[in-house]
């Protein structure tokens, strides 16, 4: 008789296993704490003796979908994520203190010590002596002094006897329980109650039960990480009364599609929440995010890698408002009053109105827009300087600081670009480029017609600009950078000819790029008839000289 159906695993062939598992329980394969799954079935399997446990594996490494030989026993998450396993081949986990003992009191084996060596000049093994290791191990062995503990993937499933945790690690402030077998919130409550100094709790990759009833008040917890736990927003709402002073809440990878408050259209409570992480979920509508707009202390909102296509701010002049939007537009509090960091990279934003509306957020300074269609040149997106010019207050864009110099050069370049593209249609400029008139006036750029009908600032176009030319073409070889003063009206075509002379190249066709401070990729100067001035090249700019493929 097999010990395991549809997976390779050795074990007893006896059919007299004592089961001891319950539906929904988290287990791991004996001897492999990273092979974790959820119990979906306990009992007999037709044509086989004894008891079996049907497990749906987290990593999807199974053989079937919960059915065997044409008989369905349970529904698995995928076509090949499940297995039937003998009970003795599964572990229901250990207490937190057992894992702690293993993690910090376990000594290295002789085999492990023998592997710690380097090879000498004569190819002989020289043992490594880690300086201070005895002192470190001694400190780690004194549990009462520990303030931070990581017990990731050690099979923790319970708190153990009441009071034992507090007696053992009374000073603990940070606890990482990533990837364990915890699923009952009562065990989480027991752990937290026994650790009165605990501030940070990480429960990532523990698939938690939907029943959160009876959670006690835990007003010492400030940071909670619930990434990939299967939690939904209704459960989050149930937790908020138990965690009144939580400042950071991380909910990545939970397949969230919406924000569903229990008693209102707007999320209330969470009076201390400063950071909310909703990355890697399935939120598509900005209306869902607006339900968070009255969290009075919210400073950082992480929404990377969702499905958002449009952003709008619910001011009093909004043309379209969601149902019950009067809750959003109260006179006493502006929506997202303290939000200073908004990360929306990796979404589906492709319209400029979403970018321009970010100026309406009262204190928004740090913005991430990368990996959206509007930031992808291959999909018709625009370069960094356009975002800087359109976003009046942004100080950090896509993780990179916007210096005063970069802002000035970006705004001037943007004004020139708009003037060259829309010079005969002032109404179109006003509609499509809300900051154009403001920036044009601020930088003192005056109109002066040129031969091609475009408008450029007379003072700027008639002056000389100092630029640095760096040759990066592989076939040309190493060349020292050159600094040249050229008229701002010099065209790209003319500069290419000059580069052939400057670097004494004849067989190579130059290709020019503008390298901008803070921009991860240089901008191709792809129009030979456009002037350096119109491309935004100014004093101190760097032009990279490459070669056509």
Coordinates of C-alpha atoms in Angstrom, one line a residue:
X1 CA 0.0 0.0 0.0
X2 CA 1.3 3.4 -1.0
X3 CA 2.1 6.1 1.6
X4 CA 1.4 8.9 -0.9
X5 CA -0.8 9.1 -4.0
X6 CA 0.5 11.0 -7.0
X7 CA 3.7 12.4 -5.4
X8 CA 7.1 10.8 -4.9
X9 CA 7.6 10.4 -1.2
X10 CA 8.8 7.5 0.9
X11 CA 7.1 6.4 4.1
X12 CA 5.3 3.7 6.0
X13 CA 3.0 1.4 4.0
X14 CA 0.7 0.9 7.0
X15 CA -2.9 1.9 6.7
X16 CA -3.3 2.6 10.4
X17 CA -2.3 6.3 10.4
X18 CA -3.9 8.5 13.0
X19 CA -5.2 11.4 11.1
X20 CA -5.4 14.4 13.5
X21 CA -5.9 17.0 10.7
X22 CA -8.9 19.3 10.2
X23 CA -10.2 21.1 7.1
X24 CA -8.5 24.4 6.3
X25 CA -5.5 23.5 8.5
X26 CA -2.1 24.5 7.2
X27 CA 0.6 21.8 6.9
X28 CA 4.0 21.2 5.4
X29 CA 5.6 18.1 4.1
X30 CA 7.6 16.3 6.7
X31 CA 11.2 17.5 6.4
X32 CA 10.5 20.3 4.0
X33 CA 9.1 23.4 5.7
X34 CA 8.8 25.3 2.4
X35 CA 6.4 22.7 0.9
X36 CA 3.3 24.2 2.4
X37 CA -0.3 23.5 1.7
X38 CA -3.9 23.6 3.0
X39 CA -5.8 20.5 4.1
X40 CA -8.9 20.1 1.8
X41 CA -9.9 16.6 2.6
X42 CA -9.4 14.0 5.3
X43 CA -10.6 10.4 5.0
X44 CA -10.6 7.3 2.8
X45 CA -9.6 7.2 -0.9
X46 CA -11.4 4.6 -3.0
X47 CA -9.3 1.5 -3.8
X48 CA -6.7 2.4 -1.1
X49 CA -6.5 1.3 2.5
X50 CA -6.4 3.6 5.5
X51 CA -6.7 7.4 5.9
X52 CA -5.4 10.1 3.5
X53 CA -5.1 13.8 3.6
X54 CA -6.0 15.8 0.5
X55 CA -3.6 18.8 0.3
X56 CA -3.8 21.8 -2.0
X57 CA -0.1 23.0 -2.3
X58 CA 0.7 26.7 -2.3
X59 CA 3.4 26.4 -4.9
X60 CA 1.1 24.4 -7.2
X61 CA 3.4 21.4 -7.2
X62 CA 0.8 18.7 -7.2
X63 CA -0.6 16.1 -9.5
X64 CA -4.3 16.6 -9.8
X65 CA -7.2 19.0 -9.1
X66 CA -8.7 17.2 -6.0
X67 CA -10.1 14.2 -7.9
X68 CA -8.6 10.7 -8.3
X69 CA -9.6 7.8 -10.5
X70 CA -12.7 9.7 -11.6
X71 CA -13.9 10.5 -8.0
X72 CA -13.9 14.1 -6.9
X73 CA -12.9 14.6 -3.2
X74 CA -12.3 18.4 -3.1
X75 CA -11.8 21.5 -5.3
X76 CA -8.2 22.5 -5.7
X77 CA -6.9 25.9 -6.8
X78 CA -5.6 24.5 -10.1
X79 CA -5.5 21.5 -12.3
X80 CA -2.3 20.1 -10.8
X81 CA -1.9 21.7 -7.4
X82 CA -3.3 18.8 -5.2
X83 CA -2.1 15.5 -3.8
X84 CA -3.3 12.8 -1.4
X85 CA -0.7 12.2 1.4
X86 CA -0.4 9.8 4.3
X87 CA -0.9 11.7 7.6
X88 CA 2.5 10.6 8.9
X89 CA 4.2 12.4 5.9
X90 CA 2.7 15.7 6.9
X91 CA 3.6 18.1 9.8
X92 CA 1.0 20.3 11.5
X93 CA 3.9 22.5 12.8
X94 CA 5.4 23.5 16.0
X95 CA 5.0 26.2 18.7
X96 CA 6.7 29.5 18.3
X97 CA 9.1 28.8 21.1
X98 CA 10.1 25.4 19.5
X99 CA 10.9 27.3 16.3
X100 CA 12.8 29.9 18.3
X101 CA 14.9 27.2 19.9
X102 CA 15.7 25.7 16.6
X103 CA 16.5 29.0 15.0
X104 CA 18.8 30.5 17.6
X105 CA 20.0 27.6 19.7
X106 CA 20.8 25.2 16.9
X107 CA 24.5 24.6 16.6
X108 CA 26.3 24.0 13.3
X109 CA 27.2 20.4 12.5
X110 CA 30.8 19.2 12.0
X111 CA 30.0 18.8 8.3
X112 CA 28.9 22.4 8.1
X113 CA 32.0 23.6 9.9
X114 CA 34.2 21.5 7.6
X115 CA 32.7 23.3 4.6
X116 CA 33.8 26.7 6.0
X117 CA 37.2 27.1 4.3
X118 CA 39.2 28.9 1.6
X119 CA 41.9 27.6 -0.7
X120 CA 45.5 28.8 -0.1
X121 CA 48.0 29.6 -2.8
X122 CA 49.1 26.0 -2.7
X123 CA 45.5 24.9 -3.2
X124 CA 45.1 23.6 0.4
X125 CA 42.0 24.1 2.5
X126 CA 42.3 26.7 5.3
X127 CA 39.6 26.8 7.9
X128 CA 37.7 30.0 8.4
X129 CA 37.4 31.5 11.8
X130 CA 34.6 34.0 12.0
X131 CA 35.7 36.9 14.2
X132 CA 33.2 37.5 17.0
X133 CA 31.0 34.6 16.2
X134 CA 31.1 33.3 19.7
X135 CA 30.0 36.7 21.0
X136 CA 27.1 36.8 18.5
X137 CA 26.0 33.3 19.3
X138 CA 26.2 34.0 23.0
X139 CA 23.9 37.0 22.6
X140 CA 21.5 35.2 20.4
X141 CA 21.3 32.4 23.0
X142 CA 20.1 34.8 25.6
X143 CA 16.5 35.1 24.4
X144 CA 15.5 37.7 27.0
X145 CA 17.8 40.2 25.2
X146 CA 16.3 39.7 21.7
X147 CA 14.4 42.6 20.2
X148 CA 14.1 41.3 16.7
X149 CA 13.4 37.7 15.6
X150 CA 12.9 36.0 12.2
X151 CA 11.2 32.6 12.2
X152 CA 10.4 32.5 8.5
X153 CA 9.5 29.1 7.1
X154 CA 10.0 27.1 10.3
X155 CA 6.6 25.5 10.5
X156 CA 5.2 27.7 13.3
X157 CA 1.5 26.9 13.8
X158 CA 0.7 28.0 17.4
X159 CA 1.6 30.2 20.3
X160 CA 2.0 27.4 22.8
X161 CA 1.1 27.6 26.5
X162 CA 0.0 31.0 27.7
X163 CA 2.7 33.1 29.3
X164 CA 5.7 31.1 28.0
X165 CA 6.5 33.5 25.1
X166 CA 6.5 36.5 27.4
X167 CA 8.8 34.8 29.9
X168 CA 11.2 33.8 27.1
X169 CA 11.4 36.9 24.9
X170 CA 9.9 39.8 26.9
X171 CA 11.7 42.6 25.0
X172 CA 10.8 41.5 21.5
X173 CA 9.8 44.4 19.2
X174 CA 9.9 42.8 15.7
X175 CA 8.6 39.4 14.8
X176 CA 8.8 37.9 11.3
X177 CA 6.6 34.8 10.8
X178 CA 6.7 34.7 7.0
X179 CA 5.7 31.4 5.4
X180 CA 4.6 29.4 8.4
X181 CA 1.5 27.4 9.2
X182 CA -0.5 30.0 11.0
X183 CA -4.2 30.3 9.9
X184 CA -6.2 30.8 13.1
X185 CA -6.4 34.4 14.3
X186 CA -6.8 33.3 17.9
X187 CA -3.2 32.0 17.7
X188 CA -2.1 35.4 16.4
X189 CA -3.9 37.1 19.2
X190 CA -2.3 34.8 21.8
X191 CA 1.2 35.6 20.4
X192 CA 0.6 39.4 20.4
X193 CA -0.9 39.4 23.9
X194 CA 2.2 37.6 25.2
X195 CA 4.5 40.2 23.6
X196 CA 3.6 43.6 25.1
X197 CA 6.7 45.3 23.6
X198 CA 5.9 44.0 20.0
X199 CA 5.6 46.7 17.4
X200 CA 6.1 45.0 14.0
X201 CA 4.4 41.7 13.0
X202 CA 5.0 40.1 9.6
X203 CA 2.5 37.3 8.7
X204 CA 3.2 37.2 5.0
X205 CA 2.5 33.9 3.2
X206 CA 0.4 32.5 6.0
X207 CA -3.0 31.8 4.5
X208 CA -5.3 33.2 7.2
X209 CA -8.8 32.1 8.2
X210 CA -11.7 34.4 7.2
X211 CA -13.0 34.3 10.8
X212 CA -11.5 37.2 12.7
X213 CA -14.1 37.4 15.4
X214 CA -13.0 37.8 19.0
X215 CA -9.7 39.5 18.4
X216 CA -8.6 41.4 21.5
X217 CA -7.3 45.0 21.6
X218 CA -3.7 45.1 20.5
X219 CA -2.8 48.8 20.8
X220 CA 1.0 48.2 20.9
X221 CA 1.2 46.9 17.3
X222 CA 2.3 49.7 14.8
X223 CA 3.3 47.7 11.7
X224 CA 1.4 44.8 10.3
X225 CA 2.4 42.9 7.1
X226 CA -0.3 40.7 5.6
X227 CA 1.2 40.2 2.1
X228 CA -0.1 37.1 0.3
X229 CA -2.3 35.9 3.1
X230 CA -5.6 35.8 1.2
X231 CA -7.1 38.5 3.3
X232 CA -10.0 40.6 1.9
X233 CA -10.9 44.2 2.8
X234 CA -13.9 43.2 4.9
X235 CA -11.4 41.3 7.1
X236 CA -9.2 44.4 7.2
X237 CA -12.2 46.4 8.5
X238 CA -12.7 43.8 11.2
X239 CA -9.1 44.1 12.3
X240 CA -9.0 47.8 12.6
X241 CA -10.8 47.8 16.0
X242 CA -8.1 45.5 17.3
X243 CA -5.3 47.5 15.9
X244 CA -6.3 51.1 16.7
X245 CA -2.7 52.5 16.6
X246 CA -1.4 50.7 13.5
X247 CA 0.7 53.0 11.4
X248 CA 1.7 50.7 8.5
X249 CA -0.4 48.1 6.8
X250 CA 0.9 46.0 4.0
X251 CA -1.6 44.0 1.9
X252 CA 0.4 43.0 -1.2
X253 CA -0.7 40.2 -3.5
X254 CA -4.1 39.4 -2.0
X255 CA -6.1 39.6 -5.2
X256 CA -8.0 42.6 -3.9
X257 CA -10.4 44.2 -6.5
X258 CA -12.1 46.7 -4.3
X259 CA -12.3 48.6 -1.0
X260 CA -15.5 47.5 0.8
X261 CA -16.1 49.4 4.1
X262 CA -18.6 47.7 6.4
X263 CA -20.9 50.6 7.3
X264 CA -20.2 53.4 4.8
X265 CA -19.0 54.2 1.3
X266 CA -15.9 55.7 2.8
X267 CA -13.2 54.0 5.0
X268 CA -13.3 55.5 8.5
X269 CA -11.1 54.7 11.4
X270 CA -7.4 53.8 11.0
X271 CA -6.7 57.2 12.7
X272 CA -3.0 56.5 13.0
X273 CA -2.4 54.9 9.6
X274 CA 0.4 56.6 7.7
X275 CA 1.3 53.9 5.1
X276 CA -1.0 51.6 3.1
X277 CA 0.5 49.1 0.7
X278 CA -1.9 47.7 -1.9
X279 CA 0.6 46.7 -4.5
X280 CA 0.2 43.6 -6.8
X281 CA -3.5 43.4 -6.5
X282 CA -6.4 43.7 -9.0
X283 CA -7.8 47.1 -8.3
X284 CA -9.0 48.7 -11.6
X285 CA -11.2 51.6 -10.6
X286 CA -9.9 54.8 -9.0
X287 CA -13.3 55.1 -7.3
X288 CA -12.2 52.3 -5.0
X289 CA -9.1 54.3 -4.0
X290 CA -11.2 57.4 -3.3
X291 CA -12.8 55.4 -0.5
X292 CA -9.5 55.9 1.3
X293 CA -9.5 59.7 0.8
X294 CA -10.6 60.6 4.4
X295 CA -7.8 58.7 6.2
X296 CA -6.5 61.8 7.9
X297 CA -3.0 60.7 8.5
X298 CA -2.3 58.7 5.4
X299 CA 1.0 59.9 3.9
X300 CA 2.1 57.0 1.7
X301 CA -0.1 55.0 -0.7
X302 CA 1.5 52.2 -2.7
X303 CA -0.6 51.1 -5.7
X304 CA 2.1 49.7 -8.0
X305 CA 1.1 46.8 -10.3
X306 CA -2.7 47.1 -10.2
X307 CA -5.0 47.7 -13.1
X308 CA -5.8 51.4 -12.7
X309 CA -6.3 53.3 -16.0
X310 CA -7.4 56.7 -14.8
X311 CA -6.9 59.0 -11.7
X312 CA -9.1 61.9 -10.6
X313 CA -9.3 64.2 -7.6
X314 CA -12.7 64.8 -6.0
X315 CA -12.6 68.5 -5.7
X316 CA -15.8 70.7 -5.7
X317 CA -15.5 71.3 -9.4
X318 CA -15.3 67.7 -10.5
X319 CA -17.4 66.9 -13.5
X320 CA -18.2 63.4 -12.5
X321 CA -18.5 62.1 -9.0
X322 CA -19.2 58.6 -7.6
X323 CA -22.4 57.8 -5.7
X324 CA -22.6 59.4 -2.2
X325 CA -19.6 61.6 -3.1
X326 CA -20.9 64.2 -0.7
X327 CA -19.0 62.2 1.9
X328 CA -15.8 62.9 0.0
X329 CA -16.4 66.6 -0.4
X330 CA -16.8 67.8 3.2
X331 CA -15.7 71.4 3.8
X332 CA -13.7 70.6 6.9
X333 CA -11.3 68.2 5.3
X334 CA -9.7 68.0 1.9
X335 CA -9.4 64.5 0.4
X336 CA -6.0 62.9 0.8
X337 CA -5.0 65.9 2.9
X338 CA -1.6 64.5 4.0
X339 CA -0.8 62.2 1.2
X340 CA 2.8 63.0 0.1
X341 CA 3.8 59.7 -1.6
X342 CA 1.7 58.0 -4.3
X343 CA 3.2 55.0 -6.2
X344 CA 1.1 54.0 -9.3
X345 CA 3.8 52.3 -11.4
X346 CA 2.9 49.3 -13.5
X347 CA -0.7 50.2 -14.0
X348 CA -2.6 51.2 -17.2
X349 CA -2.5 54.9 -17.1
X350 CA -2.3 56.5 -20.6
X351 CA -4.0 59.9 -20.3
X352 CA -2.6 63.3 -19.5
X353 CA -5.6 64.3 -17.5
X354 CA -4.6 61.7 -14.9
X355 CA -1.2 63.2 -14.7
X356 CA -2.5 66.8 -14.4
X357 CA -5.0 65.9 -11.7
X358 CA -2.1 64.9 -9.4
X359 CA -1.4 68.7 -9.0
X360 CA -4.7 68.9 -7.1
X361 CA -3.5 66.7 -4.3
X362 CA -2.6 69.1 -1.5
X363 CA 0.8 67.7 -0.5
X364 CA 1.8 65.2 -3.1
X365 CA 5.6 65.3 -3.6
X366 CA 6.8 61.7 -4.3
X367 CA 5.2 60.1 -7.4
X368 CA 5.9 56.9 -9.3
X369 CA 4.5 56.6 -12.9
X370 CA 7.0 54.2 -14.5
X371 CA 5.8 51.1 -16.4
X372 CA 2.5 52.8 -17.4
X373 CA 1.7 53.3 -21.1
X374 CA 2.0 57.1 -20.7
X375 CA 5.6 56.6 -19.5
X376 CA 6.5 54.0 -22.2
X377 CA 8.0 55.6 -25.4
X378 CA 7.2 52.4 -27.2
X379 CA 3.5 53.0 -26.5
X380 CA 3.4 56.6 -27.3
X381 CA 4.5 57.7 -23.8
X382 CA 6.4 60.8 -22.9
X383 CA 9.9 61.3 -21.4
X384 CA 10.7 62.3 -17.8
X385 CA 11.0 66.1 -18.5
X386 CA 7.4 66.3 -19.6
X387 CA 6.2 64.8 -16.3
X388 CA 8.4 67.1 -14.3
X389 CA 7.0 70.1 -16.2
X390 CA 3.4 69.1 -15.8
X391 CA 3.7 68.1 -12.1
X392 CA 4.3 71.4 -10.3
X393 CA 5.2 70.1 -6.9
X394 CA 6.9 66.7 -7.5
X395 CA 10.2 66.4 -5.8
X396 CA 10.8 62.7 -6.4
X397 CA 9.8 61.1 -9.7
X398 CA 10.1 57.4 -10.2
X399 CA 12.4 57.1 -7.2
X400 CA 14.8 59.8 -8.5
X401 CA 15.2 63.3 -6.9
X402 CA 14.1 66.2 -9.0
X403 CA 16.8 68.9 -8.6
X404 CA 16.1 72.6 -9.0
X405 CA 18.3 72.6 -12.1
X406 CA 16.4 69.6 -13.6
X407 CA 13.1 71.2 -12.9
X408 CA 14.1 74.5 -14.6
X409 CA 15.6 72.8 -17.7
X410 CA 12.6 70.4 -17.9
X411 CA 10.0 73.3 -17.7
X412 CA 11.9 75.4 -20.3
X413 CA 12.2 72.5 -22.6
X414 CA 8.6 71.6 -22.2
X415 CA 7.5 75.2 -23.1
X416 CA 9.6 75.1 -26.2
X417 CA 8.2 71.8 -27.2
X418 CA 4.6 73.0 -26.8
X419 CA 5.4 76.2 -28.7
X420 CA 6.8 74.3 -31.6
X421 CA 3.9 71.9 -31.8
X422 CA 0.9 74.0 -31.1
X423 CA 1.9 77.6 -31.9
X424 CA -1.2 78.3 -34.1
X425 CA -3.8 77.1 -31.7
X426 CA -3.8 78.8 -28.3
X427 CA -7.1 77.2 -27.3
X428 CA -5.6 73.8 -27.9
X429 CA -2.6 74.7 -25.8
X430 CA -4.8 75.9 -22.9
X431 CA -6.8 72.7 -23.0
X432 CA -4.0 70.1 -23.4
X433 CA -1.2 71.9 -21.5
X434 CA -2.7 73.5 -18.3
X435 CA 0.7 74.7 -17.0
X436 CA 2.0 76.1 -20.3
X437 CA 1.0 79.8 -19.8
X438 CA 2.2 79.8 -16.2
X439 CA 5.6 78.3 -17.1
X440 CA 6.1 80.5 -20.1
X441 CA 5.5 83.6 -18.0
X442 CA 7.6 82.3 -15.1
X443 CA 10.7 81.6 -17.2
X444 CA 10.3 84.8 -19.2
X445 CA 10.0 83.1 -22.6
X446 CA 8.9 85.5 -25.3
X447 CA 7.5 84.7 -28.7
X448 CA 9.5 85.4 -31.9
X449 CA 8.6 84.0 -35.2
X450 CA 11.2 82.0 -37.1
X451 CA 11.5 80.9 -40.7
X452 CA 9.5 77.7 -40.3
X453 CA 6.7 79.4 -38.5
X454 CA 7.4 78.0 -35.1
X455 CA 7.8 80.4 -32.1
X456 CA 10.9 80.5 -30.0
X457 CA 12.2 82.8 -27.3
X458 CA 14.3 85.4 -29.1
X459 CA 16.9 85.9 -26.4
X460 CA 17.4 82.2 -25.9
X461 CA 17.5 81.3 -29.6
X462 CA 20.1 83.9 -30.4
X463 CA 22.5 83.0 -27.6
X464 CA 25.3 80.5 -27.4
X465 CA 24.9 77.4 -25.3
X466 CA 27.7 75.3 -23.8
X467 CA 27.2 71.6 -24.3
X468 CA 29.4 68.5 -23.6
X469 CA 29.8 65.9 -26.4
X470 CA 30.6 62.4 -25.3
X471 CA 31.4 59.8 -27.9
X472 CA 29.9 56.3 -27.0
X473 CA 30.1 54.6 -30.3
X474 CA 31.8 51.2 -29.9
X475 CA 33.5 51.3 -33.4
X476 CA 35.0 54.7 -32.9
X477 CA 37.0 53.9 -29.8
X478 CA 37.7 55.9 -26.7
X479 CA 37.5 59.7 -27.2
X480 CA 37.9 62.5 -24.7
X481 CA 34.6 64.5 -24.1
X482 CA 34.5 67.8 -25.8
X483 CA 32.8 71.0 -24.5
X484 CA 31.6 73.4 -27.3
X485 CA 29.7 76.6 -27.5
X486 CA 27.1 76.5 -30.2
X487 CA 24.0 78.6 -31.2
X488 CA 20.8 77.3 -29.7
X489 CA 19.4 77.4 -33.2
X490 CA 21.8 74.7 -34.4
X491 CA 19.9 71.8 -35.9
X492 CA 20.4 68.2 -35.1
X493 CA 21.6 67.6 -38.7
X494 CA 24.2 70.4 -38.4
X495 CA 25.5 69.0 -35.0
X496 CA 25.9 65.6 -36.6
X497 CA 28.2 67.1 -39.3
X498 CA 30.1 69.0 -36.6
X499 CA 30.5 65.8 -34.6
X500 CA 32.1 64.1 -37.6
X501 CA 34.6 66.9 -37.6
X502 CA 35.1 67.1 -33.9
X503 CA 35.8 63.4 -33.4
X504 CA 37.4 62.9 -36.9
X505 CA 35.0 60.2 -38.0
X506 CA 34.1 59.6 -41.6
X507 CA 32.8 56.1 -42.0
X508 CA 30.3 56.3 -39.1
X509 CA 26.9 57.9 -39.3
X510 CA 26.3 59.7 -35.9
X511 CA 23.2 59.2 -33.8
X512 CA 22.6 61.8 -31.0
X513 CA 21.0 61.5 -27.6
X514 CA 20.3 64.0 -24.9
X515 CA 21.4 62.7 -21.5
X516 CA 19.3 64.3 -18.8
X517 CA 20.0 64.3 -15.0
X518 CA 17.8 61.9 -13.1
X519 CA 16.5 60.2 -16.3
X520 CA 17.3 56.4 -16.5
X521 CA 17.5 56.5 -20.4
X522 CA 18.8 59.3 -22.7
X523 CA 16.4 60.9 -25.2
X524 CA 17.0 60.3 -28.9
X525 CA 17.3 63.5 -31.0
X526 CA 15.4 61.9 -33.8
X527 CA 14.4 65.0 -36.0
X528 CA 17.3 66.3 -38.0
X529 CA 15.5 69.6 -38.8
X530 CA 14.7 70.4 -35.1
X531 CA 17.0 72.8 -33.3
X532 CA 18.9 72.1 -30.1
X533 CA 16.8 74.8 -28.6
X534 CA 13.5 73.0 -29.5
X535 CA 14.8 69.8 -28.1
X536 CA 15.4 71.5 -24.8
X537 CA 19.2 71.4 -24.9
X538 CA 20.6 74.2 -22.7
X539 CA 23.7 75.3 -21.0
X540 CA 25.6 72.4 -19.4
X541 CA 23.6 69.7 -21.3
X542 CA 25.3 66.5 -22.3
X543 CA 24.9 65.0 -25.8
X544 CA 25.9 61.4 -26.4
X545 CA 27.3 60.6 -29.8
X546 CA 26.5 57.1 -30.9
X547 CA 26.4 55.4 -34.3
X548 CA 23.6 54.2 -36.5
X549 CA 23.2 50.5 -36.5

